[in-house]
Amino acid sequence: GAVVSQHPSWVICKSGTSVKIECRSLDFQATTMFWYRQFPKQSLMLMATSNEGSKATYEQGVEKDKFLINHASLTLSTLTVTSAHPEDSSFYICSAGSGNTGELFFGEGSRLTVL
Amino acid sequence: SQELEQSPQSLIVQEGKNLTINCTSSKTLYGLYWYKQKYGEGLIFLMMLQKGGEEKSHEKITAKLDEKKQQSSLHITASQPSHAGIYLCGADVGGKLIFGQGTELSVKP
């Protein structure tokens, strides 16, 4: 079946540095990808919708300059957490769909810890 | 904005018992998804429902969407320890998926 892969699965960085997380659709082309954030014991909160070839659409309250999203190809979207701070520590998950209303596939998630 | 309310928030059942998780939407659902998540891991797709009154089953898990398309239930028959995890309902809102707060299921052997 369709697979979405995220990398890295976990990352530790120092406060003030930037971290890039990749989301790849392995066997299908994804015109749209979604980035979520999940705090411990909480549900997934949609951060932004990543559209291939155009700017991402951010949800209310999500800083677009803080969380840079690039969807340069039909199989890759990246989320860059810029100038990371400890409060950015979280579990980030991406999902991808082929553009039709149907099953959305989720990556394995990336755990970010900012020291 | 559309909101999803799941109940219960957590559930502990004895192995072999049946259980039901509910998901209620503040607005009409045009696509309702059920996922399972192990804490700290990705989501596993279970089922998607679109039509009022629709019911789907996979192994011992059955999901239903009511006729008014504002409520869905997930029923597990004869629960097993492998069913333990967090169950999330998600709603298709204009092509993007929003989630309920999740139901944490524990199955005691």
CSV table of C-alpha atoms in Angstrom, one decimal:
chain,number,residue,atom,x,y,z
A,1,GLY,CA,0.0,0.0,0.0
A,2,ALA,CA,0.9,3.7,-0.1
A,3,VAL,CA,3.6,4.7,2.3
A,4,VAL,CA,4.6,8.1,3.6
A,5,SER,CA,8.0,8.3,5.2
A,6,GLN,CA,9.4,10.9,7.5
A,7,HIS,CA,13.0,11.7,8.3
A,8,PRO,CA,14.5,12.1,10.8
A,9,SER,CA,12.3,10.0,13.2
A,10,TRP,CA,13.9,11.9,16.1
A,11,VAL,CA,16.2,14.9,16.5
A,12,ILE,CA,17.7,16.8,19.3
A,13,CYS,CA,19.0,20.3,18.7
A,14,LYS,CA,20.2,23.3,20.6
A,15,SER,CA,18.0,26.3,21.2
A,16,GLY,CA,18.3,28.8,18.4
A,17,THR,CA,19.2,26.3,15.7
A,18,SER,CA,17.0,25.3,12.8
A,19,VAL,CA,15.8,21.8,12.1
A,20,LYS,CA,14.4,20.4,8.8
A,21,ILE,CA,12.0,17.5,8.7
A,22,GLU,CA,11.3,15.7,5.5
A,23,CYS,CA,8.1,14.0,4.4
A,24,ARG,CA,8.1,11.7,1.4
A,25,SER,CA,5.4,9.9,-0.4
A,26,LEU,CA,7.1,6.7,-1.5
A,27,ASP,CA,4.8,5.1,-4.1
A,28,PHE,CA,2.4,7.9,-5.1
A,29,GLN,CA,2.4,11.5,-6.1
A,30,ALA,CA,1.1,13.8,-3.4
A,31,THR,CA,-0.2,17.1,-4.6
A,32,THR,CA,-1.1,18.0,-1.1
A,33,MET,CA,0.6,17.2,2.2
A,34,PHE,CA,-0.4,18.2,5.7
A,35,TRP,CA,1.7,18.9,8.7
A,36,TYR,CA,0.5,18.2,12.2
A,37,ARG,CA,1.9,18.7,15.7
A,38,GLN,CA,1.1,16.6,18.6
A,39,PHE,CA,1.9,17.2,22.3
A,40,PRO,CA,2.1,14.4,24.8
A,41,LYS,CA,-1.3,12.9,25.5
A,42,GLN,CA,-3.0,15.2,23.1
A,43,SER,CA,-4.5,14.9,19.7
A,44,LEU,CA,-3.0,16.1,16.4
A,45,MET,CA,-3.3,19.7,15.6
A,46,LEU,CA,-3.2,20.7,12.0
A,47,MET,CA,-0.4,23.2,11.4
A,48,ALA,CA,-0.5,23.8,7.6
A,49,THR,CA,-1.4,22.5,4.3
A,50,SER,CA,1.5,22.1,1.9
A,51,ASN,CA,0.6,22.4,-1.8
A,52,GLU,CA,3.0,21.3,-4.5
A,53,GLY,CA,4.4,24.3,-6.4
A,54,SER,CA,2.7,27.0,-4.3
A,55,LYS,CA,2.8,28.5,-0.9
A,56,ALA,CA,1.6,26.6,2.1
A,57,THR,CA,-1.6,27.5,3.8
A,58,TYR,CA,-1.2,27.9,7.6
A,59,GLU,CA,-3.8,27.4,10.2
A,60,GLN,CA,-4.7,30.2,12.5
A,61,GLY,CA,-2.1,30.8,15.2
A,62,VAL,CA,0.8,29.0,13.4
A,63,GLU,CA,3.7,31.3,12.6
A,64,LYS,CA,4.6,30.9,8.9
A,65,ASP,CA,8.1,32.4,9.5
A,66,LYS,CA,8.7,30.0,12.3
A,67,PHE,CA,7.6,26.9,10.5
A,68,LEU,CA,8.8,27.1,6.9
A,69,ILE,CA,7.1,24.6,4.6
A,70,ASN,CA,8.4,23.7,1.1
A,71,HIS,CA,6.7,21.4,-1.3
A,72,ALA,CA,9.1,21.4,-4.2
A,73,SER,CA,8.1,18.1,-5.8
A,74,LEU,CA,5.1,15.8,-5.9
A,75,THR,CA,6.9,13.4,-3.5
A,76,LEU,CA,8.6,15.7,-1.0
A,77,SER,CA,7.5,18.3,1.5
A,78,THR,CA,9.8,19.7,4.2
A,79,LEU,CA,9.1,21.5,7.4
A,80,THR,CA,11.8,23.7,8.8
A,81,VAL,CA,11.5,24.8,12.4
A,82,THR,CA,13.6,28.0,12.5
A,83,SER,CA,15.3,29.3,15.6
A,84,ALA,CA,13.9,26.4,17.6
A,85,HIS,CA,13.1,26.9,21.3
A,86,PRO,CA,12.3,24.3,23.9
A,87,GLU,CA,8.5,25.1,23.5
A,88,ASP,CA,8.8,23.8,19.9
A,89,SER,CA,9.7,20.4,21.2
A,90,SER,CA,6.9,18.2,20.0
A,91,PHE,CA,6.0,15.2,17.8
A,92,TYR,CA,5.5,16.4,14.2
A,93,ILE,CA,3.6,14.2,11.7
A,94,CYS,CA,2.9,14.6,8.1
A,95,SER,CA,0.2,13.1,5.9
A,96,ALA,CA,-0.2,12.9,2.2
A,97,GLY,CA,-3.1,12.4,-0.2
A,98,SER,CA,-3.2,12.1,-3.9
A,99,GLY,CA,-5.6,15.0,-4.3
A,100,ASN,CA,-8.8,12.9,-4.2
A,101,THR,CA,-11.1,12.7,-1.2
A,102,GLY,CA,-10.0,9.4,0.2
A,103,GLU,CA,-7.5,7.7,2.4
A,104,LEU,CA,-4.8,9.9,3.8
A,105,PHE,CA,-1.5,8.3,4.6
A,106,PHE,CA,0.5,9.3,7.6
A,107,GLY,CA,4.2,9.3,8.2
A,108,GLU,CA,5.8,7.7,11.3
A,109,GLY,CA,6.3,11.1,12.9
A,110,SER,CA,9.4,13.0,13.9
A,111,ARG,CA,10.1,13.8,17.5
A,112,LEU,CA,11.9,17.1,18.1
A,113,THR,CA,13.6,17.9,21.3
A,114,VAL,CA,15.0,21.4,21.7
A,115,LEU,CA,17.5,21.8,24.6
B,1,SER,CA,-15.3,26.0,12.6
B,2,GLN,CA,-16.0,22.3,12.8
B,3,GLU,CA,-15.2,20.5,16.0
B,4,LEU,CA,-15.0,16.8,16.9
B,5,GLU,CA,-15.8,15.5,20.3
B,6,GLN,CA,-14.7,12.0,21.2
B,7,SER,CA,-16.0,9.9,24.1
B,8,PRO,CA,-14.8,8.5,26.3
B,9,GLN,CA,-11.4,10.1,26.6
B,10,SER,CA,-10.0,6.9,28.0
B,11,LEU,CA,-11.2,3.4,28.4
B,12,ILE,CA,-10.0,0.3,30.2
B,13,VAL,CA,-11.6,-3.0,29.3
B,14,GLN,CA,-11.0,-6.6,30.1
B,15,GLU,CA,-9.7,-8.7,27.3
B,16,GLY,CA,-12.6,-10.3,25.4
B,17,LYS,CA,-15.1,-7.5,26.2
B,18,ASN,CA,-16.8,-5.4,23.6
B,19,LEU,CA,-16.4,-1.6,23.6
B,20,THR,CA,-17.6,1.4,21.7
B,21,ILE,CA,-16.0,4.8,21.0
B,22,ASN,CA,-18.1,7.7,19.9
B,23,CYS,CA,-17.2,10.7,17.7
B,24,THR,CA,-19.6,13.7,17.5
B,25,SER,CA,-19.3,16.5,15.0
B,26,SER,CA,-20.6,20.1,15.4
B,27,LYS,CA,-21.4,20.1,11.7
B,28,THR,CA,-22.3,17.6,9.0
B,29,LEU,CA,-19.6,15.2,8.2
B,30,TYR,CA,-18.5,14.8,4.6
B,31,GLY,CA,-15.9,12.3,5.3
B,32,LEU,CA,-15.2,10.6,8.6
B,33,TYR,CA,-11.9,8.8,9.2
B,34,TRP,CA,-10.9,6.5,12.0
B,35,TYR,CA,-7.2,6.0,12.9
B,36,LYS,CA,-5.3,4.1,15.5
B,37,GLN,CA,-2.1,5.4,17.0
B,38,LYS,CA,0.5,4.0,19.4
B,39,TYR,CA,1.8,6.8,21.5
B,40,GLY,CA,4.8,8.4,19.8
B,41,GLU,CA,4.2,6.7,16.5
B,42,GLY,CA,2.4,7.4,13.2
B,43,LEU,CA,-1.3,6.8,12.5
B,44,ILE,CA,-2.7,3.6,11.1
B,45,PHE,CA,-5.7,4.0,8.9
B,46,LEU,CA,-8.7,2.0,10.0
B,47,MET,CA,-11.7,3.1,8.0
B,48,MET,CA,-13.4,6.0,6.2
B,49,LEU,CA,-17.1,6.7,6.1
B,50,GLN,CA,-18.9,9.1,3.8
B,51,LYS,CA,-22.5,8.2,3.4
B,52,GLY,CA,-25.2,8.5,6.0
B,53,GLY,CA,-26.0,5.2,7.6
B,54,GLU,CA,-22.8,3.7,6.2
B,55,GLU,CA,-21.1,0.8,8.1
B,56,LYS,CA,-17.8,-0.8,7.5
B,57,SER,CA,-16.0,-3.6,9.3
B,58,HIS,CA,-12.5,-4.9,9.3
B,59,GLU,CA,-11.7,-7.9,11.4
B,60,LYS,CA,-13.2,-7.2,14.8
B,61,ILE,CA,-13.7,-3.4,14.3
B,62,THR,CA,-16.9,-1.9,13.0
B,63,ALA,CA,-17.4,1.8,12.3
B,64,LYS,CA,-20.8,3.4,11.6
B,65,LEU,CA,-21.9,6.9,10.5
B,66,ASP,CA,-25.3,7.9,11.4
B,67,GLU,CA,-28.0,9.0,8.9
B,68,LYS,CA,-27.6,12.7,9.8
B,69,LYS,CA,-23.8,12.4,9.3
B,70,GLN,CA,-22.9,14.0,12.5
B,71,GLN,CA,-22.0,11.1,14.7
B,72,SER,CA,-19.8,8.1,14.2
B,73,SER,CA,-19.1,5.1,16.4
B,74,LEU,CA,-16.3,2.6,16.5
B,75,HIS,CA,-17.1,-0.8,18.0
B,76,ILE,CA,-14.5,-3.4,18.9
B,77,THR,CA,-15.8,-6.9,19.5
B,78,ALA,CA,-13.9,-9.3,21.8
B,79,SER,CA,-11.1,-6.9,22.5
B,80,GLN,CA,-7.5,-8.1,22.6
B,81,PRO,CA,-4.3,-6.5,24.0
B,82,SER,CA,-3.3,-5.7,20.4
B,83,HIS,CA,-6.3,-3.3,20.2
B,84,ALA,CA,-4.7,-1.1,22.8
B,85,GLY,CA,-3.8,2.4,21.6
B,86,ILE,CA,-5.2,5.8,20.9
B,87,TYR,CA,-8.2,5.9,18.6
B,88,LEU,CA,-8.7,9.2,16.7
B,89,CYS,CA,-11.6,10.2,14.5
B,90,GLY,CA,-10.9,12.7,11.8
B,91,ALA,CA,-13.2,14.9,9.7
B,92,ASP,CA,-12.6,16.0,6.2
B,93,VAL,CA,-13.0,19.8,6.3
B,94,GLY,CA,-12.5,21.3,2.9
B,95,GLY,CA,-10.0,18.7,1.9
B,96,LYS,CA,-8.0,18.8,5.1
B,97,LEU,CA,-8.3,16.5,8.1
B,98,ILE,CA,-9.0,17.7,11.6
B,99,PHE,CA,-9.1,15.4,14.6
B,100,GLY,CA,-10.9,14.7,17.8
B,101,GLN,CA,-9.0,14.6,21.0
B,102,GLY,CA,-8.6,10.9,20.9
B,103,THR,CA,-9.7,8.0,23.0
B,104,GLU,CA,-7.0,6.0,24.8
B,105,LEU,CA,-7.8,2.3,25.0
B,106,SER,CA,-6.2,-0.1,27.4
B,107,VAL,CA,-7.0,-3.8,27.3
B,108,LYS,CA,-6.3,-5.8,30.4
B,109,PRO,CA,-5.3,-9.4,29.8
